Every structure is written in structure tokens, then in C-alpha cells.
Short mmCIF file of C-alpha atoms and ligand atoms in Angstrom, two decimals:
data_model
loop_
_atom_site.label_atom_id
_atom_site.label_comp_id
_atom_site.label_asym_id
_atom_site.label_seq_id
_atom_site.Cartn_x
_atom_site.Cartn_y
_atom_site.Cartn_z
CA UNK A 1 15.76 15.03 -6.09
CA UNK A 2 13.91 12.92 -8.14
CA UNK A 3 11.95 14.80 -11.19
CA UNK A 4 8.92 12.62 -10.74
CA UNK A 5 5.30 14.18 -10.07
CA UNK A 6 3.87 11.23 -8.04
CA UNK A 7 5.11 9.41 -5.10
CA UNK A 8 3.42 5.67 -4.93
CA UNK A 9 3.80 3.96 -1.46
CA UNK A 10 3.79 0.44 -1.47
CA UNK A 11 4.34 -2.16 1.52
CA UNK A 12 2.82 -5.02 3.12
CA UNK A 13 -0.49 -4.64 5.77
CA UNK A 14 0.58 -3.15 8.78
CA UNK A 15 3.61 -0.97 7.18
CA UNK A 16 2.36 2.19 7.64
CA UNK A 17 1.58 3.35 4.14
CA UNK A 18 -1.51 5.25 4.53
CA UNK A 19 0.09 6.95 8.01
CA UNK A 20 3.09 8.02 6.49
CA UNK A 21 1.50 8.70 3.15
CA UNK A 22 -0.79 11.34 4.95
CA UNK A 23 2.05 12.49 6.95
CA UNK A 24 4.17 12.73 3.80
CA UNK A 25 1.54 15.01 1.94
CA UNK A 26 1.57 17.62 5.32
CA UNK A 27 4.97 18.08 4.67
CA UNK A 28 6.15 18.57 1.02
CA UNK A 29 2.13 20.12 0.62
CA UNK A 30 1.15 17.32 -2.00
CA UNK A 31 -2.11 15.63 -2.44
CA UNK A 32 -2.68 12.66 -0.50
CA UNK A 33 -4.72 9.83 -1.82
CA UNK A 34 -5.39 6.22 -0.46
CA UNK A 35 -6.48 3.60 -3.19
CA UNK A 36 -8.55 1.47 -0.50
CA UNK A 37 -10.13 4.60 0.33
CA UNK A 38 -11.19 5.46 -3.01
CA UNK A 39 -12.54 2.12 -3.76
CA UNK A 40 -14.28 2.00 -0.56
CA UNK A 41 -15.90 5.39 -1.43
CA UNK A 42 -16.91 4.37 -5.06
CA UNK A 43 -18.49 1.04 -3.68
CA UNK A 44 -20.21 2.69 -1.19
CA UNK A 45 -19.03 -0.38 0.48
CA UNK A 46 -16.53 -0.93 2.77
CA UNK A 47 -13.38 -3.71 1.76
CA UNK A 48 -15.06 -6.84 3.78
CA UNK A 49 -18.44 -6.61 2.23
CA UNK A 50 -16.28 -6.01 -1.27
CA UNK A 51 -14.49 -9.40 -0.48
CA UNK A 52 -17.72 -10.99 1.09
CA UNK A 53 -19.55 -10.19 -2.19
CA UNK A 54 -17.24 -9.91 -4.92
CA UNK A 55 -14.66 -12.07 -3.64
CA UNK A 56 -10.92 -11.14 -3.91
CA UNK A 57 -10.79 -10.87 -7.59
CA UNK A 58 -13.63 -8.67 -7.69
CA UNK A 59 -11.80 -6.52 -5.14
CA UNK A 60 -8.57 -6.81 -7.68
CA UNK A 61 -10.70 -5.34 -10.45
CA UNK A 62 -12.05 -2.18 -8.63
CA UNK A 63 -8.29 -1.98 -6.93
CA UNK A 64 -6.44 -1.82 -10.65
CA UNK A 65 -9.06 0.52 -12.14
CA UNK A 66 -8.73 3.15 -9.16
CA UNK A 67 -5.47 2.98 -9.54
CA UNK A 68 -5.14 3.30 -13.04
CA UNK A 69 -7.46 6.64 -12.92
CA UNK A 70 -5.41 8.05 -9.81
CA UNK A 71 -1.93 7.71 -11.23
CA UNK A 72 -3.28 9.74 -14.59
CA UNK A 73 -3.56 12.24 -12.23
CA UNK A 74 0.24 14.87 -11.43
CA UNK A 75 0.96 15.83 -7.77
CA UNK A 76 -0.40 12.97 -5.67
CA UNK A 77 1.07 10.64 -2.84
CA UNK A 78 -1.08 7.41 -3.00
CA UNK A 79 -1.34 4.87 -1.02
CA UNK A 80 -1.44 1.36 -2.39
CA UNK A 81 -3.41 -1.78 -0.86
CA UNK A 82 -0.65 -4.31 -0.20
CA UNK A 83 -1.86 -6.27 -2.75
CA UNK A 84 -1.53 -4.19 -5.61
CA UNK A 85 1.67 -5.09 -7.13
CA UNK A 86 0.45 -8.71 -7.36
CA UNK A 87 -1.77 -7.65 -10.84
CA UNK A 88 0.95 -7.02 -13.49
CA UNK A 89 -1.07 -4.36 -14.94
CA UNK A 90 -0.83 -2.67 -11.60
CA UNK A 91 2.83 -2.53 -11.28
CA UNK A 92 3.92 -1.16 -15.04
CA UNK A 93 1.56 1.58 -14.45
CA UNK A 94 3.08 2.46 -10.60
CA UNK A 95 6.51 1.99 -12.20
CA UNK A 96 5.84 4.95 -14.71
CA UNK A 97 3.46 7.46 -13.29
CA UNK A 98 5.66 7.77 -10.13
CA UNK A 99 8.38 6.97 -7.99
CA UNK A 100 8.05 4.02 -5.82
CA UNK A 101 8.69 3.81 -2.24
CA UNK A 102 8.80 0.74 -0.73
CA UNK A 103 7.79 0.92 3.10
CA UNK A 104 9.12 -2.09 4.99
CA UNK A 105 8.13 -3.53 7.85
CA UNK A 106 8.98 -6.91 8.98
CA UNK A 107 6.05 -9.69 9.87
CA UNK A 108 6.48 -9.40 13.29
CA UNK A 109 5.89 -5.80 12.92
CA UNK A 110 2.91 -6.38 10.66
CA UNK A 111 1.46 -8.48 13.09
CA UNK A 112 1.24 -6.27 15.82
CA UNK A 113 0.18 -3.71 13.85
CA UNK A 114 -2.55 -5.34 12.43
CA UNK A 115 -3.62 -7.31 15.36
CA UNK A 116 -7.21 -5.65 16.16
CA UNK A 117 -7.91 -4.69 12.46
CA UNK A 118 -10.89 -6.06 11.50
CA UNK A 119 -11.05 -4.30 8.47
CA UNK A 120 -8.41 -6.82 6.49
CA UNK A 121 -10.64 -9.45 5.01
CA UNK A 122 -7.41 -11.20 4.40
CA UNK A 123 -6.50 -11.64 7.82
CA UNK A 124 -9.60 -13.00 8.95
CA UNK A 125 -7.93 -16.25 9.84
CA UNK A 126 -7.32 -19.04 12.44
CA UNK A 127 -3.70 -18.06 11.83
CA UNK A 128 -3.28 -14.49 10.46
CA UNK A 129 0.72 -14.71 11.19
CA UNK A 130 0.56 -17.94 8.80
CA UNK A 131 -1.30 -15.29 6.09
CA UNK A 132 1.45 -12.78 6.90
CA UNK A 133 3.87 -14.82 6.07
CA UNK A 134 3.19 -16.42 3.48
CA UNK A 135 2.08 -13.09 1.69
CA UNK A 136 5.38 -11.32 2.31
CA UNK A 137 7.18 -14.01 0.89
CA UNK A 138 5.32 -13.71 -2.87
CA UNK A 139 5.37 -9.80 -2.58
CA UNK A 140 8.62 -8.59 -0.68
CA UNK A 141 10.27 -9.55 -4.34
CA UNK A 142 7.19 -7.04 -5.88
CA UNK A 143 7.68 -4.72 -4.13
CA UNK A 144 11.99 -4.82 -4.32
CA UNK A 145 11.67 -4.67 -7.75
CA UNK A 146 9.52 -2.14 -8.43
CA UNK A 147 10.69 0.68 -5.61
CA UNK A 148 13.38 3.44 -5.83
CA UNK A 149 13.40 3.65 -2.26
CA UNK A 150 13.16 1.03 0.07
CA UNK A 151 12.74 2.41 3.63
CA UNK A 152 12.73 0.27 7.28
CA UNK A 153 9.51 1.38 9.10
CA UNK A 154 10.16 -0.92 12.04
CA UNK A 155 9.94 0.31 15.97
CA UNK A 156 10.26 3.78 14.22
CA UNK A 157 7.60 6.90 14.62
CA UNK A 158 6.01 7.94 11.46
CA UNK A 159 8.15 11.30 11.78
CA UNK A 160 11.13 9.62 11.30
CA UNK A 161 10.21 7.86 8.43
CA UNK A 162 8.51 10.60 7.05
CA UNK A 163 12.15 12.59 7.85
CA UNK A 164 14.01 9.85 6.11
CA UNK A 165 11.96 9.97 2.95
CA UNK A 166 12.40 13.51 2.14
CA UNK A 167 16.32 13.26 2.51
CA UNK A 168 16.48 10.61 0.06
CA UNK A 169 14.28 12.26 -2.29
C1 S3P B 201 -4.66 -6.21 1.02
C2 S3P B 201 -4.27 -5.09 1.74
C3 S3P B 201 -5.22 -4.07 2.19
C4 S3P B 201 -6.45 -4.03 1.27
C5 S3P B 201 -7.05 -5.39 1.13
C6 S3P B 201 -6.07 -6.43 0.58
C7 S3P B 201 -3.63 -7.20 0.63
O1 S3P B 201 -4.58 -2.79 2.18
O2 S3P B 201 -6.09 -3.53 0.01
O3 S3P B 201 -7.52 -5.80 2.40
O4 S3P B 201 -3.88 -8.01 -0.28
O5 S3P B 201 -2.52 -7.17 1.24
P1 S3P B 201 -3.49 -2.34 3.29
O6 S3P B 201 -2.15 -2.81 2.83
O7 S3P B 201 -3.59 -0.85 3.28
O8 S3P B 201 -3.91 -2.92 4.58
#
């Protein structure tokens, strides 16, 4: 067992972070919060009008601040945006106010699980595979180095991940 208050999920789009993370919470009775959610509630906006308005980087600003103010917080399971550990700031403070779980899912995965989401301003694109691609190739190194787990969520039901996460804590 870890001794570590918070558990941080991190993953790409379509991983199943906020799923499992909610799942997760059920189980071992911990608080679950989603960062995206937050930020959406705070706005009063949701993400595309964010990204519309603000444009990504005013998106990134909210998204480290929310995150900052969460992880000062003892108990929680949060849910990360799959973009978070792109801001350095972001990833020293997930590295130290919790343990990091990785939640891996491969880009075919992601694509079909993200296929009808319209709420991804990201993915928005002629070629959203192309975007998928190219994304988990910057971050899959992120998100390596920062995790103390690294767990496969492909073709697998959120139970079993879930299941598979508590072992290994
Ligand atoms: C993003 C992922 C999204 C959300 C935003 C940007 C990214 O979160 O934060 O659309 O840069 O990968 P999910 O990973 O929960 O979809």
C-alpha cells in the first residue's frame, strides 16, 4: 500500500479516467473529483466555448489553477484533462500531492472511444486519428514519467481496471 492521500489519474482522451476515477472512489469510499468538471463549473462554461473564447492557453490557465487548489486538498481521486501534464507546473505538483496512475489506452482505443464526443475541442478535426496520434506521441513519455502505476485499459470493463488498481495499491 502506498501511504499517499491522493490518487491522480492521468491518460490520454478516451482512456477512461473520469469512468474509472468515479468507479474508483465507490470502492475504496474516497472523494471523487474531475478537473474538467471543476473548470467547467467555475466558468459557467462548458470546455468548447472555453477553447472558442479563450483559446487553448486560456483553457491551460484555468486547467493548472484548478488543479493546483484540488491537489491542496487530502482524500481525493481526481481526474486529470489529458492535457495536463503538458504545463510543467502541472506535473511537479501531481508528482507530490499524490500518487499517479497512468491509465493507458492505445489510439485505436481512444478513437473509438471518443468517436461521437463532441465535447473535445481538440478533436474537432478533418482527421481526429491524425490529432490522436500525434498527441500520444508528446505525452505517453508525460505521463510514463510521472506515474507509479501504469495500467492497460484496453477492451477491458471499468471493473476490471478498477479491480486491478486496488491490488497494486
Ligand atoms: C484535453 C483533454 C480533455 C480536456 C480538453 C483538452 C487534452 O480531457 O481537458 O478537451 O488536451 O487532451 P479528457 O482527457 O478528460 O478528455
Amino acid at each position: 500500500m502506498f501511504v499517499c492521500d491522493n490518487l491522480i489519474l492521468v491518460g490520454p482522451m478516451g482512456a477512461g479516467k473520469t469512468t474509472i476515477g468515479r468507479l474508483l472512489s465507490q470502492s475504496l469510499g474516497m472523494t471523487f473529483m474531475d478537473s474538467d468538471k471543476v473548470i467547467e463549473e467555475r466558468a459557467g462554461a462548458n470546455i468548447p466555448w472555453i477553447f472558442d473564447v479563450e483559446g487553448e492557453e486560456g483553457f491551460r490557465r484555468r486547467e493548472e489553477q484548478t488543479i493546483d487548489e484540488l491537489t491542496q486538498q487530502s482524500g481525493i481521486i481526481l481526474a486529470t484533462g489529458g492535457g495536463a501534464v503538458t504545463r510543467e507546473a502541472n506535473r511537479k505538483v501531481l508528482g507530490q500531492r499524490g500518487v499517479v496512475i497512468y491509465l493507458h489506452a492505445t489510439v485505436e482505443q481512444q478513437i473509438e472511444r471518443t468517436a461521437k464526443d463532441k465535447n473535445r475541442p481538440l478533436l474537432q478535426t478533418a482527421n481526429p486519428a491524425e490529432v490522436l496520434n500525434r498527441l500520444f506521441a508528446q505525452r505517453d513519455p508525460l505521463y510514463r514519467e510521472l506515474a507509479t502505476l501504469i495500467i492497460n485499459t484496453d477492451r477491458r470493463s471499468p471493473r476490471s481496471v478498477v479491480n486491478e488498481i486496488i491490488k497494486k495499491l
